[in-house]
Tab-separated table of C-alpha atoms in Angstrom:
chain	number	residue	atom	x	y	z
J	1323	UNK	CA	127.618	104.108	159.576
J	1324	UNK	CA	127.637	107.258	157.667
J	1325	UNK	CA	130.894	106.671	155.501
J	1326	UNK	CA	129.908	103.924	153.574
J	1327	UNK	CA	130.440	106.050	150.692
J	1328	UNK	CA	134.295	105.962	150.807
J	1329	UNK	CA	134.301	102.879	150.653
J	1330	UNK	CA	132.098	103.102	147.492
J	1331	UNK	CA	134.029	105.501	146.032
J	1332	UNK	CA	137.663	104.114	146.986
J	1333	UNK	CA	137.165	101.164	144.560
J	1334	UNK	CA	136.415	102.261	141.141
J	1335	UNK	CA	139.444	104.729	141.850
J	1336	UNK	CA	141.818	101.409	143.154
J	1337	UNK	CA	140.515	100.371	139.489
J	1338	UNK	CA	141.563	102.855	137.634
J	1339	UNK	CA	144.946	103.425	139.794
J	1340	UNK	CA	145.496	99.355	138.883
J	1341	UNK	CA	144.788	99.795	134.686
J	1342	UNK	CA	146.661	102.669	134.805
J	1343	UNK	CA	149.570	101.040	136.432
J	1344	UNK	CA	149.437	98.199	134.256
J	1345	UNK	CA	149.191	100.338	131.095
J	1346	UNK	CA	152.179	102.379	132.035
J	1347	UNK	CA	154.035	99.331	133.389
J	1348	UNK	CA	153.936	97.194	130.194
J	1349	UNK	CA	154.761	99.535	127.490
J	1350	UNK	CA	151.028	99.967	126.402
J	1351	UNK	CA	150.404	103.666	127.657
J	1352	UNK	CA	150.083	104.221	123.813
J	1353	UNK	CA	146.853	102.324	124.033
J	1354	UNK	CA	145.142	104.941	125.856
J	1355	UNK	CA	144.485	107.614	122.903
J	1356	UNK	CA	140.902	109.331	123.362
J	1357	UNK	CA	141.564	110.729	119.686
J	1358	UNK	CA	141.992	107.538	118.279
J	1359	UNK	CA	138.416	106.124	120.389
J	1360	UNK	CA	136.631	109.300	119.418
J	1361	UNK	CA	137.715	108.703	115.772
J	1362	UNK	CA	136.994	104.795	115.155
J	1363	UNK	CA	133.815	105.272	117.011
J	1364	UNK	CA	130.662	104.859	114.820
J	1365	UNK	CA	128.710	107.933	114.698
J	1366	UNK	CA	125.667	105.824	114.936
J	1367	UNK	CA	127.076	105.205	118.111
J	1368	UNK	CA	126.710	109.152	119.073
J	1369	UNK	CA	123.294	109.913	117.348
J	1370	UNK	CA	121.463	106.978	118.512
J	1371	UNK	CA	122.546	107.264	121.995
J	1372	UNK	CA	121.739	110.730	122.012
J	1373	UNK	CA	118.332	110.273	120.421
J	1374	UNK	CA	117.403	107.778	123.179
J	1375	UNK	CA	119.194	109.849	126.086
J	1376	UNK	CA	116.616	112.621	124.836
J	1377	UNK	CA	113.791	110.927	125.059
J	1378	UNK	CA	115.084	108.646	128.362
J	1379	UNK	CA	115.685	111.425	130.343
J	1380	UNK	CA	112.754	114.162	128.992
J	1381	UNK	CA	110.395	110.917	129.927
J	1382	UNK	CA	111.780	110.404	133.281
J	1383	UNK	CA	112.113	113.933	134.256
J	1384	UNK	CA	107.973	114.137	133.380
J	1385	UNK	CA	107.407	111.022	135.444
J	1386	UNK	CA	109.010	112.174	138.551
J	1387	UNK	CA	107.396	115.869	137.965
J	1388	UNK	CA	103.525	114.299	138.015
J	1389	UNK	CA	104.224	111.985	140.895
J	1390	UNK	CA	105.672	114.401	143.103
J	1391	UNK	CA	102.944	116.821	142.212
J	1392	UNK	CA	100.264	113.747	142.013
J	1393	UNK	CA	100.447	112.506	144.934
J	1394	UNK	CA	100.340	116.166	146.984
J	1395	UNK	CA	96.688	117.038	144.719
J	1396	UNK	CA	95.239	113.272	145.476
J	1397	UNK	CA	97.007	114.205	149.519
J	1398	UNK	CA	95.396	117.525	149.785
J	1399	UNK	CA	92.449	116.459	147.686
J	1400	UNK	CA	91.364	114.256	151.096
J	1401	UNK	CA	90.423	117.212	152.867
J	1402	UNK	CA	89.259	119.590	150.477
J	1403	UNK	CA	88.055	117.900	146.606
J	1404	UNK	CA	87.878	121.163	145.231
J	1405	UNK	CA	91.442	121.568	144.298
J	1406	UNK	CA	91.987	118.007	142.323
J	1407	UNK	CA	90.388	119.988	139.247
J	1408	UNK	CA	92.003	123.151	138.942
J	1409	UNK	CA	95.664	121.599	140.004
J	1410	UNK	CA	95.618	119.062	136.915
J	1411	UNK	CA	96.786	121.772	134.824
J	1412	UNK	CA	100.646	121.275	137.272
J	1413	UNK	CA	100.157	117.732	135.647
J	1414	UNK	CA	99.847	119.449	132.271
J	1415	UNK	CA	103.155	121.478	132.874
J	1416	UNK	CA	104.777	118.485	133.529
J	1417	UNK	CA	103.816	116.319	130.725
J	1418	UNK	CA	104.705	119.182	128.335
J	1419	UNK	CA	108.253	118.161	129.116
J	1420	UNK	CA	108.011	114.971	127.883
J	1421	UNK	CA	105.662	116.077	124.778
J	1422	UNK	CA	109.521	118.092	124.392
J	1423	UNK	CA	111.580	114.893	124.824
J	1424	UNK	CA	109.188	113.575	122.007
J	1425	UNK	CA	109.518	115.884	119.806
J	1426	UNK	CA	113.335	115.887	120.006
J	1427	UNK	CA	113.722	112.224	119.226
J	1428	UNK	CA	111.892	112.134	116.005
J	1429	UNK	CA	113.734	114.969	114.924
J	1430	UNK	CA	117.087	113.302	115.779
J	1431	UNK	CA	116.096	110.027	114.641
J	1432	UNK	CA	115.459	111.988	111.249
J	1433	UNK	CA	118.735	112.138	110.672
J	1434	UNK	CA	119.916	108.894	111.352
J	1435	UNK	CA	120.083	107.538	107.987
J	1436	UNK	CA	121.288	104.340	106.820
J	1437	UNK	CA	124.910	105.021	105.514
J	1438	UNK	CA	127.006	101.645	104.852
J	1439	UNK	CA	130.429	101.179	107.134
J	1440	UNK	CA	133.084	101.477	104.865
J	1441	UNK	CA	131.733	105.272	103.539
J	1442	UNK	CA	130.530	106.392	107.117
J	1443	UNK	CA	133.400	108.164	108.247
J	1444	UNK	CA	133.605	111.783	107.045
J	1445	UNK	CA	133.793	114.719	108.902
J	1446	UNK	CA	129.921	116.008	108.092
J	1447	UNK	CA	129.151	112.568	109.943
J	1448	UNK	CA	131.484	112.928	112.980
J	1449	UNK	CA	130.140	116.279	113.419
J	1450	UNK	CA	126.591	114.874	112.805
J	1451	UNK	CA	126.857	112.347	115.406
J	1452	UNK	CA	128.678	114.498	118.465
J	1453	UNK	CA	125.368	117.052	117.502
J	1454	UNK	CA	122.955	114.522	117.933
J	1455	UNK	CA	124.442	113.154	121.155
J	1456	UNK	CA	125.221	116.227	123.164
J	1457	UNK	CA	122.015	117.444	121.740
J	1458	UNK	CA	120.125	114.566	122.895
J	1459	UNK	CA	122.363	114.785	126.167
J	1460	UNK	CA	121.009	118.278	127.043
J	1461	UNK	CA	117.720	118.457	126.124
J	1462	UNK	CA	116.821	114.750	127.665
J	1463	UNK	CA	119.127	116.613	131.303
J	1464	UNK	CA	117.405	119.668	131.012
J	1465	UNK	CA	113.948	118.389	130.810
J	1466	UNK	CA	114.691	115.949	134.096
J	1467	UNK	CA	115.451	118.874	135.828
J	1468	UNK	CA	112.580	121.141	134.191
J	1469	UNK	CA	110.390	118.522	135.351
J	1470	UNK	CA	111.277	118.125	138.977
J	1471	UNK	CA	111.517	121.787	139.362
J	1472	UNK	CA	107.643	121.860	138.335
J	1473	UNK	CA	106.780	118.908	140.321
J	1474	UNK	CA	107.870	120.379	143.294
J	1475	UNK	CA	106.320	123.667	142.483
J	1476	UNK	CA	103.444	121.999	141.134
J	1477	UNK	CA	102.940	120.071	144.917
J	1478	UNK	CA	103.312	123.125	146.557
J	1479	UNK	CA	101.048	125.017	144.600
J	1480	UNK	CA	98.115	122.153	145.414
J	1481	UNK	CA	98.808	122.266	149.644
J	1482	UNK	CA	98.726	125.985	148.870
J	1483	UNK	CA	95.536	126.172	146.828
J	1484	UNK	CA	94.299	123.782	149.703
J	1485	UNK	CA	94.702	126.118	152.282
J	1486	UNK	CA	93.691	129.258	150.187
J	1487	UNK	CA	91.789	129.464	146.661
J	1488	UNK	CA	93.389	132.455	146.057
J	1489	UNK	CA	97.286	131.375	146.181
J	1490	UNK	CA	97.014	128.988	142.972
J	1491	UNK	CA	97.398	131.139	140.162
J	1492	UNK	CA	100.395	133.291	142.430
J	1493	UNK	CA	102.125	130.129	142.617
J	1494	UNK	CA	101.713	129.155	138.876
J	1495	UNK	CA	103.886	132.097	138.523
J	1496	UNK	CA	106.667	129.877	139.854
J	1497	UNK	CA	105.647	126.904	137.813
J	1498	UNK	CA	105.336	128.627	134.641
J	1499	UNK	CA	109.471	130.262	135.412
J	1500	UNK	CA	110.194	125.935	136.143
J	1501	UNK	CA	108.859	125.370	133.111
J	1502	UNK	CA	110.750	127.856	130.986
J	1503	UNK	CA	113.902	125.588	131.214
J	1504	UNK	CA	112.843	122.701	129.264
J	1505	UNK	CA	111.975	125.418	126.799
J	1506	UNK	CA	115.214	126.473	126.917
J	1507	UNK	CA	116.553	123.219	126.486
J	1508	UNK	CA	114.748	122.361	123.375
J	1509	UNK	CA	115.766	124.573	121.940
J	1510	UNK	CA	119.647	124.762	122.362
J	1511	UNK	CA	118.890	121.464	121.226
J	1512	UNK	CA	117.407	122.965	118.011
J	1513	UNK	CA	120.552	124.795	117.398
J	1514	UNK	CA	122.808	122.531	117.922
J	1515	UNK	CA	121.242	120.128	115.150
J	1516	UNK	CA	120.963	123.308	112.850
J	1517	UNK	CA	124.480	122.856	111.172
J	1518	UNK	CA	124.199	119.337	111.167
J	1519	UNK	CA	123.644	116.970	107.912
J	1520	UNK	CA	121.898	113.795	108.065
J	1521	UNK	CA	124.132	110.742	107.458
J	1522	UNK	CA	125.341	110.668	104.094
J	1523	UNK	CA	127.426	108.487	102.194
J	1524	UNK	CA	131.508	109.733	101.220
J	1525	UNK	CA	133.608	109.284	98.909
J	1526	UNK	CA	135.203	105.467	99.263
J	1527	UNK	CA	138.798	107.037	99.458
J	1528	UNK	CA	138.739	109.772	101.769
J	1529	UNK	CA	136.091	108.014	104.042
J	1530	UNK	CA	138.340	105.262	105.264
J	1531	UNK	CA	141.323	107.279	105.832
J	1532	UNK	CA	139.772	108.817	109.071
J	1533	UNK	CA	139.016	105.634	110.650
J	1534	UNK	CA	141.658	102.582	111.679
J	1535	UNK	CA	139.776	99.513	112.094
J	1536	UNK	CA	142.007	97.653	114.550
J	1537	UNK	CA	143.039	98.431	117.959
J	1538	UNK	CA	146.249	97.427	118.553
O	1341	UNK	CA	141.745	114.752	105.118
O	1342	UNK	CA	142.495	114.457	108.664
O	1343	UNK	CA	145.124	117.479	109.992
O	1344	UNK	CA	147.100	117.517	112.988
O	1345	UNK	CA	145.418	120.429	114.375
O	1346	UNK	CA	142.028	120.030	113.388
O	1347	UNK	CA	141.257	116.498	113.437
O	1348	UNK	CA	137.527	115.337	112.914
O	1349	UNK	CA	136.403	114.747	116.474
O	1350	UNK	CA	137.482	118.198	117.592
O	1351	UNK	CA	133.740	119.017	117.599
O	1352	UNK	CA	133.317	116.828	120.554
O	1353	UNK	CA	134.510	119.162	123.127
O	1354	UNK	CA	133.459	121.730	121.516
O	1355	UNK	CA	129.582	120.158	121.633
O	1356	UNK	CA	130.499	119.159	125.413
O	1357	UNK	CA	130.954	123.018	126.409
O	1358	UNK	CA	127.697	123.572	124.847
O	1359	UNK	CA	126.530	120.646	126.579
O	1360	UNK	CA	127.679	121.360	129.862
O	1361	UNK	CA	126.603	124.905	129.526
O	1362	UNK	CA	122.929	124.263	129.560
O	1363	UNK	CA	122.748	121.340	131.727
O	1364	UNK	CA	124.723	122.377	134.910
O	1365	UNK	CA	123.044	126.184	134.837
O	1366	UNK	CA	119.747	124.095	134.605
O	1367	UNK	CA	120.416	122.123	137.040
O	1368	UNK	CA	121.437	125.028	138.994
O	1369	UNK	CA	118.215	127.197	138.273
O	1370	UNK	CA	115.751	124.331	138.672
O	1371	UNK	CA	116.728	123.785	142.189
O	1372	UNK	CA	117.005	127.497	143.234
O	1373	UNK	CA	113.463	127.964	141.326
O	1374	UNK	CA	112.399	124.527	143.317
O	1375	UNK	CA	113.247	125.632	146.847
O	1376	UNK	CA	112.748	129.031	146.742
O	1377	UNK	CA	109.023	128.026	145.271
O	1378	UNK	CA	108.360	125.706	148.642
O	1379	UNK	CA	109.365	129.302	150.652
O	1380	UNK	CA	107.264	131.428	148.723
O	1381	UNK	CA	104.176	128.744	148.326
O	1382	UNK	CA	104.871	128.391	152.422
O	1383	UNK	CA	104.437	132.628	152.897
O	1384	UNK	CA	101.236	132.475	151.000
O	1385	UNK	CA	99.072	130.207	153.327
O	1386	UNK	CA	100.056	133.101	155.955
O	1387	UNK	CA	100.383	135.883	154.864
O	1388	UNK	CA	98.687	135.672	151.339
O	1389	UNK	CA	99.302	139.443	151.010
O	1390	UNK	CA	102.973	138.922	150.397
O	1391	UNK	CA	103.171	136.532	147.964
O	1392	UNK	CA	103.788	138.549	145.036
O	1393	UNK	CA	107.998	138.775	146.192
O	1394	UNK	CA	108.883	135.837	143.806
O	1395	UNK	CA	112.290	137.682	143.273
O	1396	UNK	CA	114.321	134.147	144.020
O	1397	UNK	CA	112.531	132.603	141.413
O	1398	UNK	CA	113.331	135.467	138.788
O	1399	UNK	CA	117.002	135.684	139.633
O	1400	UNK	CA	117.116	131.674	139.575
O	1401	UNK	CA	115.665	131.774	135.957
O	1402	UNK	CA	118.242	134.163	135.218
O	1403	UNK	CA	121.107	131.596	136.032
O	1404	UNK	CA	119.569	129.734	133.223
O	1405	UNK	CA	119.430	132.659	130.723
O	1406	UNK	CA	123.126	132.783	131.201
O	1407	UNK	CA	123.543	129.399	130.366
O	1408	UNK	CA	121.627	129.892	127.266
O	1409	UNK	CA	123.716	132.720	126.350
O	1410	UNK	CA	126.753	130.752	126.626
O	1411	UNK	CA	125.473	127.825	124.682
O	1412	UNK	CA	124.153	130.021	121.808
O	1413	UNK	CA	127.581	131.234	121.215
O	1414	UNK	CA	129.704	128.493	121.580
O	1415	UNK	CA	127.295	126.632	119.240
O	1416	UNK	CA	127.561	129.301	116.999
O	1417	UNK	CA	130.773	128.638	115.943
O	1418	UNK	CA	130.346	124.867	115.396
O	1419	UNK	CA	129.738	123.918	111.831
O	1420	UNK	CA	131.078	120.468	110.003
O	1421	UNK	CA	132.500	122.953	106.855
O	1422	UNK	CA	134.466	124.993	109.030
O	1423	UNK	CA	138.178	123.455	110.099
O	1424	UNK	CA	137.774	123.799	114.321
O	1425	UNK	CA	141.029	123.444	115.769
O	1426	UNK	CA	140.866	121.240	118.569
O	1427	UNK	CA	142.194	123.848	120.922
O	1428	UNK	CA	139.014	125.571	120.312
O	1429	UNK	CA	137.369	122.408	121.112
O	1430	UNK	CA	138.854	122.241	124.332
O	1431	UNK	CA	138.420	126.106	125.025
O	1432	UNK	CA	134.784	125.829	124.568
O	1433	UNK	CA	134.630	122.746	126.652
O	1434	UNK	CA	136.353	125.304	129.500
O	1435	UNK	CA	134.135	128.026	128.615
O	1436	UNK	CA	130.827	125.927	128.880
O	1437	UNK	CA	132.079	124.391	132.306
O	1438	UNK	CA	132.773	127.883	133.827
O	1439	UNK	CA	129.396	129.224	133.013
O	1440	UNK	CA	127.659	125.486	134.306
O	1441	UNK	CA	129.424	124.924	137.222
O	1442	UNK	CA	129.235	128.773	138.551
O	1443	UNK	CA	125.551	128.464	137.374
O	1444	UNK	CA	125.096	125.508	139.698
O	1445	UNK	CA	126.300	127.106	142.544
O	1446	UNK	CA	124.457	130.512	142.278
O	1447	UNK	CA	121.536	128.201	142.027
O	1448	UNK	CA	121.986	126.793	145.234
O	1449	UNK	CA	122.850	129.810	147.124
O	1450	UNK	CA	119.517	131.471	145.431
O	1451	UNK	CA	117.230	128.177	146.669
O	1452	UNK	CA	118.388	128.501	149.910
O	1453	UNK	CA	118.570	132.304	150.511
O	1454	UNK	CA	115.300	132.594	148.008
O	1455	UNK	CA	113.216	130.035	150.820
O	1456	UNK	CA	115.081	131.367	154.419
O	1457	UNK	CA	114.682	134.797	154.050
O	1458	UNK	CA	111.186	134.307	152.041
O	1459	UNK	CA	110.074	132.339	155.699
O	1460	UNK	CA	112.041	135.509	157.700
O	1461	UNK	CA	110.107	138.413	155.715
O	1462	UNK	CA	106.579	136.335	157.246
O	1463	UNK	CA	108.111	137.585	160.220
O	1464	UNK	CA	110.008	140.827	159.871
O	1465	UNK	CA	109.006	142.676	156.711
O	1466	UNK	CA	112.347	144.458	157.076
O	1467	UNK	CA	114.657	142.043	156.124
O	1468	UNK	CA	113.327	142.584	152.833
O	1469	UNK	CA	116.218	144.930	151.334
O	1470	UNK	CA	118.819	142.627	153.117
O	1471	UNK	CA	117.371	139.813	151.222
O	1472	UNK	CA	117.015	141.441	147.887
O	1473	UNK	CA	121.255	142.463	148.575
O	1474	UNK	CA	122.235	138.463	149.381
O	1475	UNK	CA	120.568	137.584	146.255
O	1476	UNK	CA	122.190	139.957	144.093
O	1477	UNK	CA	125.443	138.339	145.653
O	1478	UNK	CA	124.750	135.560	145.110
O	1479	UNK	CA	123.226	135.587	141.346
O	1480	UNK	CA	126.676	137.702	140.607
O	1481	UNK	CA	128.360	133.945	141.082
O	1482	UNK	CA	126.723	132.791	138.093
O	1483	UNK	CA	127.710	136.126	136.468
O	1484	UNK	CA	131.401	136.060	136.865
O	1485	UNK	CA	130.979	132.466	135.268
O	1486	UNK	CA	129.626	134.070	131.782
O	1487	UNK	CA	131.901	136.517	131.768
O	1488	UNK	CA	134.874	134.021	132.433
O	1489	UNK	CA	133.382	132.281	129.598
O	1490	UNK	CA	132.909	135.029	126.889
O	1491	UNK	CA	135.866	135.577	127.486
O	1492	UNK	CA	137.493	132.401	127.168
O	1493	UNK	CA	134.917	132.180	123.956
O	1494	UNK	CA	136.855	135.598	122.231
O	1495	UNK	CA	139.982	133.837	122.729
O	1496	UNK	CA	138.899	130.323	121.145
O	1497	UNK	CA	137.417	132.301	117.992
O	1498	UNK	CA	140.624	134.057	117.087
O	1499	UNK	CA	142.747	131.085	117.228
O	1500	UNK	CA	144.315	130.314	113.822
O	1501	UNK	CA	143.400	127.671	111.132
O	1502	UNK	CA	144.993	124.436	110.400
């Protein structure tokens, strides 16, 4: 009753086992070539995933953050009122990681500009577009986790308050050390934009050279 | 245009050691900050007195300072002018994944040994020195992962051009 997760895990492994097999057995292992995928790619494809990753995931992480710590002040709030005022500030902490997530996006969707297909694919875009998706990658991750850290220190900071006035601003301490990594992942996600251009235009020959159209 | 040895999506892996950097040592300090916070939180309603031995939560933050550290310099080195080799791509994707993946274990053990021996000390104020050495043990996980990767980072800086 508890292994139902090999069986959940044996099949996308028989699938891969099976394409693998296939590709090796019909003389198409060639058409397996992560270079080639990473280099006919649009780099739209990168930055606007990553712009919506950081925003997805910075959003999400703030959600789960104020109901964890929402529904211990309303909880504790039963019993003793005073503490649903002084505890909204946990909320606060937590929304701040989303106000991040914002933030993000409009600066990556600054640099997604409209470049037409046959003079996308230079290098300055290629880089442009792994920045903006790893970018958007790690600051949307590390504000999911910034904001269930300070959820859960936010919820036990409100039982605590609730069972002692004095405890709340000893466990902000905790909250505010949560709340230092969705600093830290905006701004790695700073830096990692820093070198990169928006999307701009190349020159018609060199542009198409990178890129092969057609998958054989 | 495109070389052999530094072709155009090198910057990929280079972006996913970054990447991975950050996110796994966050992932690894946000938990150990998380569950060592319940212990701590848990010691104040009874002993309020105590409360001010938030060590776990200081050496979890550290975990992601490392990560930081790692990602800083690995991104340091990206830039779309430069030619990146793509074995420095793939270098800094091993770098970044050292430091993570060691960060997200140190994080663990600190959460756990951060809330237990917080919930002990209630009881026995002198298992406070014990505690303080199992943390130090356990945050020195996270710091053999940083120094793997600086280390690994050296190498992928000095590897020749195109």
């Amino acid at each position: 009753m508890a292994y139902y997760s090999t069986y959940y895990a044996s099949f996308p492994s028989f699938l891969v086992v099976v394409i693998a097999l296939y590709l090796l057995f019909t003389d198409s292992g060639e058409s397996f070539n992560v270079g080639r995928y990473l280099e006919e790619t649009s780099p739209f494809v990168w930055g606007s995933l990553g712009a919506a990753l950081c925003i997805g995931f910075s959003v999400l992480g703030a959600g789960w953050g104020i109901f964890l710590t929402g529904s211990s002040i309303l909880g504790g709030g039963v019993r003793t009122p005073r503490i649903s005022t002084k505890n909204l500030i946990s909320i606060i902490f937590c929304e701040v990681v989303a106000i991040y997530g914002v933030i993000m996006g409009i600066v990556y969707s600054a640099k997604l500009q409209n470049v037409p297909e046959p003079v996308l694919y230079t290098r300055e875009n290629y880089f442009t577009g792994f920045a903006l998706f790893f970018g958007g990658l790690t600051v949307g991750v590390c504000n999911l986790f910034c904001g269930i850290c300070v959820g859960v220190a936010g919820s036990t900071a409100a039982l605590a308050d609730a069972s002692d006035p004095n405890l709340f601003v000893k466990v902000l301490v905790v909250e505010v050390f949560g709340s230092v990594l969705g600093l830290f992942g905006l701004i790695m996600g700073l830096l990692m934009i820093g070198n990169a251009t928006e999307f701009t235009a190349g020159s018609p020959v060199t542009s198409r050279a990178l890129a092969v159209p057609y998958v054989y | 245009m495109s070389s052999e040895l530094c072709p155009p999506y090198a910057p990929f892996f280079g972006f996913a050691g970054v990447a991975s950097a950050m996110i796994f040592s966050t992932m690894g300090a946000a938990f150990g900050t998380a569950k060592s916070g319940i212990g701590i939180a848990g010691v104040g309603t009874f002993k309020p007195e105590l409360i001010m031995k938030a060590i776990p939560v200081v050496m979890a933050g550290i975990i992601a300072v490392y990560g930081l550290v790692v990602s800083v310099l690995i991104a340091g080195s990206l830039h779309p002018s430069n030619d990146y080799p793509l074995a420095a791509g793939f270098i800094h994707l091993g770098a970044g994944m050292s430091c993570g993946i060691t960060g997200i274990a140190a994080g663990y053990a600190i959460g756990l040994i951060g809330d237990s021996c917080v919930r002990a000390y209630v009881h026995e104020q002198r298992v406070f020195v014990a505690m303080v050495l199992i943390l130090i043990f356990a945050e020195v996980l996270g710091l053999y992962g940083l120094i793997v990767a600086l280390l690994m980072n050296t190498r992928a800086t000095t590897i020749g051009g195109c």
